Amino acid sequence: MNTYKFLSLILMTLILWNCKSQDDTDMHKYTNDLINETSPYLLQHAHNPVNWKPWNEETLTLAKKENKLILVSIGYSSCHWCHVMEHESFEDSLVADFMNANFINIKVDREERPDVDNVYMSAVELMTGRAGGWPLNAITLPDGRPIWGGTYFPKEDWTHALKQVSSAFIENPNSLVEFADKLASGIKTRNIVTTNPNKPTFKEETIIASLDTWSTYWDTHKGGINSAPKFMMPNNYQFLLRYAHQAQNEELLAYVNTTLQQIAYGGVNDHVGGGFSRYSTDKNWHIPHFEKMLYDNAQLVSLYSDAYLVTKNELYKETVYQTLEYVAREMTTPDGSFYSALDADSLNNEEELEEGAYYVWTKAELKTLLKEDFDLFASYYNINSYGKWEKDNYVLIRKDTDTDFIKEHGLTIDSFKEKQTQWKKDLLRFRESNKERPRLDDKILTGWNGLMTKGYIDAYRVFNEQRFLDIALKNANFIVDNMLRKDGGLDRNYKNGKSAINAYLEDYASTIDAFIALFEVTTDVVWLERAKALTDYTFTHFQDKTNSMFFFTSNEDLDLISRNTEYIDKVIPASNSMMAKNIFTLSHYYLDKAYTQTVVTMLNNIQPEIDKSPTAFSNWLDLHLNYTKPYYELVVVGSKAKEVLTELNSLYLPNKLIAASTGESTQEIFEGRYLKNETLIYVCVNNACKLPVKTVEEALKLIKQ
């Protein structure tokens, strides 16, 4: 190669490298401050003509300095209507011009900043008298106090509202300040938990009364509630499953099984690739809102694992395994952490974003792919009027048990399972090769990772599949190595090799729960010690000393309009109910009276509200059961402790904690219980133990007594 060609090659390489290295702002007409963020949702808006800014102290100071109204727009990456409003309004240059001239515009990812979302959700719900949703939009005074808000708005309604509020701020600011004062007072009092002055008394009658109220809303034919949309609400069914088992209530157990079966049969369950969508838009669990959230799948794995222990229903086992295959394939990072969500929308054949485009099928596609198997497949997954959605698209849904279907079509179990496996392989291969994948929200949230770790632990506990435990340990160690700070606190978010945002109570609650569960299945006391350390951190930085409850935010966070106490269970249980259960468990491991008194006070504070809306207090009801039914400490000590542990884990015993050690230990719960050359099982209640026994069978007899 001559010198000229060599120099030319170097020059071209430098030019190409420089082009690639330039900020992608050169490729877009507009770029705003969100370009420097890591949240996929915020980055989706980085090239809007709206001059979006992130929520931070600098932006809030700017609003005060310029005395401009703040427009806070909150959503998340997989939110369909957030995308719709972006396309209609935030990508419109005329709308953007008005917003930029009159407001400091702030975009918030609700999953990164649930504290900000909580405040403005409360404001919108108080102003409108309706349940809120996303996108969530609020206009505030320059100091952040809200004065107007709502959810999705068509462009014309949006611009009209902005002009009205902007004019009011110019013409009559005092009235807006007066309104903001009243609204802020309402927000502050909305989530206050007062100390219950009555002596703590926990009776089963409270649970029975709650179920009487709750059962009037049940759909006993299709499961869930008797209206649409239908959310899976895993914690509701964890509690109902437990109570049905402990109370030997066959009617309640049948309702839970109907619900779990219909969810697994429904279109909300991705029959090709595994994993669950967020909710069903209809009563049949058929047409989902197609986004897939980590937290739903994590909790459903735990639920179906426990349901398998109770029923030994193979459908539940298959559901767990298929869901975890999906999580491993599409939601897991190489370093063992878990991504947050997959979008509902993806590009269709016309290169337009369409909800569900990745997951739906046409009859022509299926006939081409399945060939002579199409008729059998169509019968099983209802490629007919029952399974049809819109635009000649079908969402796969089942009606029959495998046993009934196999009998009706004269098949054998083995031959049908073989066909089923091949169908899924062929359709998944086609989907991944020929359809545009939904966008991935690749941020890593500590709380949601804790839920998924717990899901893997529960699957390991039930099915004794070592790889499930390996994955759980890898994620737990990721949290310790990357999210746990030197001061003992956690960070909320991890992206691009860095953790950020001071964690919220929900992050601590689910992480502590996962670490306790890890101790129970591994006997490694380090996980119990880490759970206790994190719990003690929350007592220092989150607890409200006036009522023993816990604030959602740390005392080290910047002040918002109100410091919220989250105590109502939703799709993810309330951070306070999760913490209460954690502290209850730790009080038995560490014999800590402060823990014991805290839990009693917390549950007693909530008790007056429980029967008003039981579905919103199911995790509290689960804790309530610990006081109204026998609760056991099973302590296993000896060289064969792990073998005994495996046998105990094969049983559904929701009213117990397990502590196992293969040798002598200084941990309080093990003290004085080790006997050389023996493996002993102690059955205890409040650390008062019966004489030790040597077999699980003997231990079960003591429990049944």
PDB file of N, CA, C and O in Angstrom, residues 221-225 230-234 237 255-271 275-280 283-286 296 300 303-304 315-316 319 323 396-398:
ATOM      1  N   HIS A 221     -67.147 -17.526  37.578  1.00  0.00           N
ATOM      2  CA  HIS A 221     -67.100 -18.276  36.318  1.00  0.00           C
ATOM      3  C   HIS A 221     -65.761 -18.096  35.611  1.00  0.00           C
ATOM      4  O   HIS A 221     -65.123 -19.072  35.198  1.00  0.00           O
ATOM      5  N   LYS A 222     -65.307 -16.845  35.501  1.00  0.00           N
ATOM      6  CA  LYS A 222     -64.059 -16.554  34.799  1.00  0.00           C
ATOM      7  C   LYS A 222     -62.934 -16.121  35.733  1.00  0.00           C
ATOM      8  O   LYS A 222     -61.806 -15.891  35.287  1.00  0.00           O
ATOM      9  N   GLY A 223     -63.229 -16.000  37.002  1.00  0.00           N
ATOM     10  CA  GLY A 223     -62.200 -15.607  37.952  1.00  0.00           C
ATOM     11  C   GLY A 223     -62.009 -14.104  38.015  1.00  0.00           C
ATOM     12  O   GLY A 223     -62.505 -13.351  37.179  1.00  0.00           O
ATOM     13  N   GLY A 224     -61.286 -13.672  39.026  1.00  0.00           N
ATOM     14  CA  GLY A 224     -61.061 -12.244  39.202  1.00  0.00           C
ATOM     15  C   GLY A 224     -62.317 -11.544  39.659  1.00  0.00           C
ATOM     16  O   GLY A 224     -63.236 -12.151  40.215  1.00  0.00           O
ATOM     17  N   ILE A 225     -62.382 -10.252  39.407  1.00  0.00           N
ATOM     18  CA  ILE A 225     -63.573  -9.476  39.743  1.00  0.00           C
ATOM     19  C   ILE A 225     -64.569  -9.551  38.593  1.00  0.00           C
ATOM     20  O   ILE A 225     -64.225  -9.932  37.475  1.00  0.00           O
ATOM     21  N   LYS A 230     -59.579  -6.239  33.974  1.00  0.00           N
ATOM     22  CA  LYS A 230     -59.198  -7.161  35.038  1.00  0.00           C
ATOM     23  C   LYS A 230     -57.675  -7.157  35.202  1.00  0.00           C
ATOM     24  O   LYS A 230     -56.943  -7.464  34.261  1.00  0.00           O
ATOM     25  N   PHE A 231     -57.250  -6.805  36.422  1.00  0.00           N
ATOM     26  CA  PHE A 231     -55.840  -6.892  36.775  1.00  0.00           C
ATOM     27  C   PHE A 231     -55.598  -8.203  37.527  1.00  0.00           C
ATOM     28  O   PHE A 231     -56.462  -8.670  38.260  1.00  0.00           O
ATOM     29  N   MET A 232     -54.382  -8.751  37.371  1.00  0.00           N
ATOM     30  CA  MET A 232     -54.094 -10.043  37.989  1.00  0.00           C
ATOM     31  C   MET A 232     -54.046  -9.960  39.517  1.00  0.00           C
ATOM     32  O   MET A 232     -54.446 -10.883  40.197  1.00  0.00           O
ATOM     33  N   MET A 233     -53.498  -8.874  40.083  1.00  0.00           N
ATOM     34  CA  MET A 233     -53.446  -8.652  41.537  1.00  0.00           C
ATOM     35  C   MET A 233     -52.942  -9.890  42.278  1.00  0.00           C
ATOM     36  O   MET A 233     -53.649 -10.499  43.089  1.00  0.00           O
ATOM     37  N   PRO A 234     -51.694 -10.310  42.040  1.00  0.00           N
ATOM     38  CA  PRO A 234     -51.200 -11.565  42.619  1.00  0.00           C
ATOM     39  C   PRO A 234     -51.346 -11.651  44.137  1.00  0.00           C
ATOM     40  O   PRO A 234     -51.654 -12.720  44.672  1.00  0.00           O
ATOM     41  N   TYR A 237     -54.591 -13.044  45.553  1.00  0.00           N
ATOM     42  CA  TYR A 237     -54.805 -14.487  45.461  1.00  0.00           C
ATOM     43  C   TYR A 237     -53.807 -15.268  46.311  1.00  0.00           C
ATOM     44  O   TYR A 237     -54.107 -16.401  46.705  1.00  0.00           O
ATOM     45  N   TYR A 255     -62.625 -20.889  43.885  1.00  0.00           N
ATOM     46  CA  TYR A 255     -62.603 -19.561  43.248  1.00  0.00           C
ATOM     47  C   TYR A 255     -61.176 -19.170  42.871  1.00  0.00           C
ATOM     48  O   TYR A 255     -60.926 -18.675  41.757  1.00  0.00           O
ATOM     49  N   VAL A 256     -60.235 -19.408  43.766  1.00  0.00           N
ATOM     50  CA  VAL A 256     -58.839 -19.086  43.475  1.00  0.00           C
ATOM     51  C   VAL A 256     -58.345 -19.910  42.294  1.00  0.00           C
ATOM     52  O   VAL A 256     -57.700 -19.395  41.374  1.00  0.00           O
ATOM     53  N   ASN A 257     -58.664 -21.191  42.278  1.00  0.00           N
ATOM     54  CA  ASN A 257     -58.233 -22.047  41.173  1.00  0.00           C
ATOM     55  C   ASN A 257     -58.864 -21.637  39.846  1.00  0.00           C
ATOM     56  O   ASN A 257     -58.212 -21.671  38.803  1.00  0.00           O
ATOM     57  N   THR A 258     -60.129 -21.270  39.894  1.00  0.00           N
ATOM     58  CA  THR A 258     -60.783 -20.779  38.673  1.00  0.00           C
ATOM     59  C   THR A 258     -60.044 -19.559  38.136  1.00  0.00           C
ATOM     60  O   THR A 258     -59.773 -19.452  36.933  1.00  0.00           O
ATOM     61  N   THR A 259     -59.718 -18.639  39.027  1.00  0.00           N
ATOM     62  CA  THR A 259     -59.014 -17.424  38.619  1.00  0.00           C
ATOM     63  C   THR A 259     -57.658 -17.756  38.011  1.00  0.00           C
ATOM     64  O   THR A 259     -57.322 -17.275  36.915  1.00  0.00           O
ATOM     65  N   LEU A 260     -56.878 -18.570  38.679  1.00  0.00           N
ATOM     66  CA  LEU A 260     -55.530 -18.879  38.185  1.00  0.00           C
ATOM     67  C   LEU A 260     -55.580 -19.659  36.881  1.00  0.00           C
ATOM     68  O   LEU A 260     -54.755 -19.441  35.980  1.00  0.00           O
ATOM     69  N   GLN A 261     -56.544 -20.554  36.757  1.00  0.00           N
ATOM     70  CA  GLN A 261     -56.668 -21.310  35.514  1.00  0.00           C
ATOM     71  C   GLN A 261     -57.055 -20.407  34.355  1.00  0.00           C
ATOM     72  O   GLN A 261     -56.473 -20.488  33.267  1.00  0.00           O
ATOM     73  N   GLN A 262     -58.014 -19.520  34.575  1.00  0.00           N
ATOM     74  CA  GLN A 262     -58.484 -18.655  33.501  1.00  0.00           C
ATOM     75  C   GLN A 262     -57.422 -17.632  33.095  1.00  0.00           C
ATOM     76  O   GLN A 262     -57.303 -17.290  31.916  1.00  0.00           O
ATOM     77  N   ILE A 263     -56.646 -17.153  34.062  1.00  0.00           N
ATOM     78  CA  ILE A 263     -55.542 -16.250  33.720  1.00  0.00           C
ATOM     79  C   ILE A 263     -54.521 -16.986  32.855  1.00  0.00           C
ATOM     80  O   ILE A 263     -54.042 -16.471  31.840  1.00  0.00           O
ATOM     81  N   ALA A 264     -54.187 -18.219  33.250  1.00  0.00           N
ATOM     82  CA  ALA A 264     -53.211 -19.006  32.484  1.00  0.00           C
ATOM     83  C   ALA A 264     -53.730 -19.357  31.094  1.00  0.00           C
ATOM     84  O   ALA A 264     -52.955 -19.435  30.136  1.00  0.00           O
ATOM     85  N   TYR A 265     -55.035 -19.579  30.969  1.00  0.00           N
ATOM     86  CA  TYR A 265     -55.639 -19.878  29.664  1.00  0.00           C
ATOM     87  C   TYR A 265     -55.741 -18.627  28.789  1.00  0.00           C
ATOM     88  O   TYR A 265     -55.780 -18.716  27.563  1.00  0.00           O
ATOM     89  N   GLY A 266     -55.803 -17.453  29.400  1.00  0.00           N
ATOM     90  CA  GLY A 266     -56.184 -16.238  28.696  1.00  0.00           C
ATOM     91  C   GLY A 266     -55.108 -15.661  27.802  1.00  0.00           C
ATOM     92  O   GLY A 266     -53.942 -16.074  27.811  1.00  0.00           O
ATOM     93  N   GLY A 267     -55.512 -14.661  27.049  1.00  0.00           N
ATOM     94  CA  GLY A 267     -54.575 -13.950  26.180  1.00  0.00           C
ATOM     95  C   GLY A 267     -53.601 -13.081  26.936  1.00  0.00           C
ATOM     96  O   GLY A 267     -52.599 -12.631  26.373  1.00  0.00           O
ATOM     97  N   VAL A 268     -53.877 -12.824  28.217  1.00  0.00           N
ATOM     98  CA  VAL A 268     -52.912 -12.069  29.028  1.00  0.00           C
ATOM     99  C   VAL A 268     -51.639 -12.870  29.243  1.00  0.00           C
ATOM    100  O   VAL A 268     -50.602 -12.320  29.607  1.00  0.00           O
ATOM    101  N   ASN A 269     -51.727 -14.179  29.062  1.00  0.00           N
ATOM    102  CA  ASN A 269     -50.563 -15.070  29.140  1.00  0.00           C
ATOM    103  C   ASN A 269     -50.066 -15.289  27.712  1.00  0.00           C
ATOM    104  O   ASN A 269     -50.817 -15.759  26.855  1.00  0.00           O
ATOM    105  N   ASP A 270     -48.830 -14.922  27.447  1.00  0.00           N
ATOM    106  CA  ASP A 270     -48.257 -15.085  26.111  1.00  0.00           C
ATOM    107  C   ASP A 270     -47.989 -16.572  25.880  1.00  0.00           C
ATOM    108  O   ASP A 270     -46.994 -17.118  26.348  1.00  0.00           O
ATOM    109  N   HIS A 271     -48.874 -17.234  25.134  1.00  0.00           N
ATOM    110  CA  HIS A 271     -48.780 -18.680  24.950  1.00  0.00           C
ATOM    111  C   HIS A 271     -47.617 -19.092  24.055  1.00  0.00           C
ATOM    112  O   HIS A 271     -47.233 -20.265  24.053  1.00  0.00           O
ATOM    113  N   GLY A 275     -44.698 -15.355  29.738  1.00  0.00           N
ATOM    114  CA  GLY A 275     -44.790 -14.038  30.359  1.00  0.00           C
ATOM    115  C   GLY A 275     -46.192 -13.467  30.259  1.00  0.00           C
ATOM    116  O   GLY A 275     -46.959 -13.791  29.347  1.00  0.00           O
ATOM    117  N   PHE A 276     -46.513 -12.599  31.227  1.00  0.00           N
ATOM    118  CA  PHE A 276     -47.851 -12.026  31.326  1.00  0.00           C
ATOM    119  C   PHE A 276     -47.852 -10.548  30.976  1.00  0.00           C
ATOM    120  O   PHE A 276     -46.931  -9.812  31.332  1.00  0.00           O
ATOM    121  N   SER A 277     -48.930 -10.130  30.311  1.00  0.00           N
ATOM    122  CA  SER A 277     -49.166  -8.707  30.091  1.00  0.00           C
ATOM    123  C   SER A 277     -49.757  -8.095  31.354  1.00  0.00           C
ATOM    124  O   SER A 277     -50.100  -8.795  32.312  1.00  0.00           O
ATOM    125  N   ARG A 278     -49.924  -6.785  31.334  1.00  0.00           N
ATOM    126  CA  ARG A 278     -50.242  -6.073  32.577  1.00  0.00           C
ATOM    127  C   ARG A 278     -51.666  -6.319  33.049  1.00  0.00           C
ATOM    128  O   ARG A 278     -51.909  -6.494  34.231  1.00  0.00           O
ATOM    129  N   TYR A 279     -52.636  -6.317  32.117  1.00  0.00           N
ATOM    130  CA  TYR A 279     -54.020  -6.590  32.520  1.00  0.00           C
ATOM    131  C   TYR A 279     -54.849  -6.929  31.302  1.00  0.00           C
ATOM    132  O   TYR A 279     -54.410  -6.779  30.164  1.00  0.00           O
ATOM    133  N   SER A 280     -56.068  -7.400  31.571  1.00  0.00           N
ATOM    134  CA  SER A 280     -57.004  -7.731  30.499  1.00  0.00           C
ATOM    135  C   SER A 280     -58.014  -6.609  30.342  1.00  0.00           C
ATOM    136  O   SER A 280     -58.516  -6.070  31.332  1.00  0.00           O
ATOM    137  N   LYS A 283     -63.572  -9.237  30.299  1.00  0.00           N
ATOM    138  CA  LYS A 283     -63.845 -10.128  31.433  1.00  0.00           C
ATOM    139  C   LYS A 283     -63.257 -11.521  31.258  1.00  0.00           C
ATOM    140  O   LYS A 283     -63.158 -12.281  32.221  1.00  0.00           O
ATOM    141  N   ASN A 284     -62.868 -11.883  30.039  1.00  0.00           N
ATOM    142  CA  ASN A 284     -62.407 -13.245  29.754  1.00  0.00           C
ATOM    143  C   ASN A 284     -60.891 -13.413  29.864  1.00  0.00           C
ATOM    144  O   ASN A 284     -60.372 -14.462  29.485  1.00  0.00           O
ATOM    145  N   TRP A 285     -60.187 -12.401  30.325  1.00  0.00           N
ATOM    146  CA  TRP A 285     -58.727 -12.411  30.352  1.00  0.00           C
ATOM    147  C   TRP A 285     -58.157 -12.590  28.948  1.00  0.00           C
ATOM    148  O   TRP A 285     -57.056 -13.127  28.783  1.00  0.00           O
ATOM    149  N   HIS A 286     -58.886 -12.120  27.944  1.00  0.00           N
ATOM    150  CA  HIS A 286     -58.508 -12.410  26.558  1.00  0.00           C
ATOM    151  C   HIS A 286     -57.587 -11.354  25.961  1.00  0.00           C
ATOM    152  O   HIS A 286     -56.434 -11.635  25.626  1.00  0.00           O
ATOM    153  N   ASP A 296     -45.234  -7.728  37.603  1.00  0.00           N
ATOM    154  CA  ASP A 296     -46.339  -8.670  37.449  1.00  0.00           C
ATOM    155  C   ASP A 296     -45.814 -10.094  37.336  1.00  0.00           C
ATOM    156  O   ASP A 296     -46.289 -11.015  38.012  1.00  0.00           O
ATOM    157  N   LEU A 300     -46.402 -13.254  39.913  1.00  0.00           N
ATOM    158  CA  LEU A 300     -47.194 -14.379  39.415  1.00  0.00           C
ATOM    159  C   LEU A 300     -46.411 -15.684  39.485  1.00  0.00           C
ATOM    160  O   LEU A 300     -46.990 -16.751  39.705  1.00  0.00           O
ATOM    161  N   LEU A 303     -46.907 -16.778  43.001  1.00  0.00           N
ATOM    162  CA  LEU A 303     -48.282 -17.234  43.209  1.00  0.00           C
ATOM    163  C   LEU A 303     -48.514 -18.614  42.603  1.00  0.00           C
ATOM    164  O   LEU A 303     -49.046 -19.524  43.272  1.00  0.00           O
ATOM    165  N   TYR A 304     -48.134 -18.806  41.350  1.00  0.00           N
ATOM    166  CA  TYR A 304     -48.370 -20.096  40.700  1.00  0.00           C
ATOM    167  C   TYR A 304     -47.513 -21.201  41.320  1.00  0.00           C
ATOM    168  O   TYR A 304     -47.920 -22.365  41.344  1.00  0.00           O
ATOM    169  N   LEU A 315     -50.702 -27.466  35.122  1.00  0.00           N
ATOM    170  CA  LEU A 315     -50.832 -26.180  34.424  1.00  0.00           C
ATOM    171  C   LEU A 315     -50.048 -25.105  35.160  1.00  0.00           C
ATOM    172  O   LEU A 315     -49.400 -24.256  34.535  1.00  0.00           O
ATOM    173  N   TYR A 316     -50.086 -25.130  36.481  1.00  0.00           N
ATOM    174  CA  TYR A 316     -49.407 -24.110  37.266  1.00  0.00           C
ATOM    175  C   TYR A 316     -47.890 -24.252  37.149  1.00  0.00           C
ATOM    176  O   TYR A 316     -47.167 -23.249  37.055  1.00  0.00           O
ATOM    177  N   THR A 319     -46.863 -22.997  33.805  1.00  0.00           N
ATOM    178  CA  THR A 319     -46.947 -21.540  33.774  1.00  0.00           C
ATOM    179  C   THR A 319     -45.714 -20.911  34.407  1.00  0.00           C
ATOM    180  O   THR A 319     -45.147 -19.942  33.888  1.00  0.00           O
ATOM    181  N   THR A 323     -42.991 -18.780  32.216  1.00  0.00           N
ATOM    182  CA  THR A 323     -42.772 -17.387  32.588  1.00  0.00           C
ATOM    183  C   THR A 323     -41.297 -17.131  32.866  1.00  0.00           C
ATOM    184  O   THR A 323     -40.734 -16.106  32.436  1.00  0.00           O
ATOM    185  N   LEU A 396     -54.274 -15.596  21.038  1.00  0.00           N
ATOM    186  CA  LEU A 396     -54.431 -16.986  21.456  1.00  0.00           C
ATOM    187  C   LEU A 396     -55.060 -17.071  22.845  1.00  0.00           C
ATOM    188  O   LEU A 396     -54.643 -16.384  23.771  1.00  0.00           O
ATOM    189  N   ILE A 397     -56.066 -17.932  22.968  1.00  0.00           N
ATOM    190  CA  ILE A 397     -56.734 -18.144  24.245  1.00  0.00           C
ATOM    191  C   ILE A 397     -57.237 -19.580  24.305  1.00  0.00           C
ATOM    192  O   ILE A 397     -57.699 -20.131  23.299  1.00  0.00           O
ATOM    193  N   ARG A 398     -57.124 -20.195  25.461  1.00  0.00           N
ATOM    194  CA  ARG A 398     -57.582 -21.570  25.644  1.00  0.00           C
ATOM    195  C   ARG A 398     -58.934 -21.599  26.345  1.00  0.00           C
ATOM    196  O   ARG A 398     -59.312 -20.669  27.048  1.00  0.00           O
TER     197      ARG A 398
END
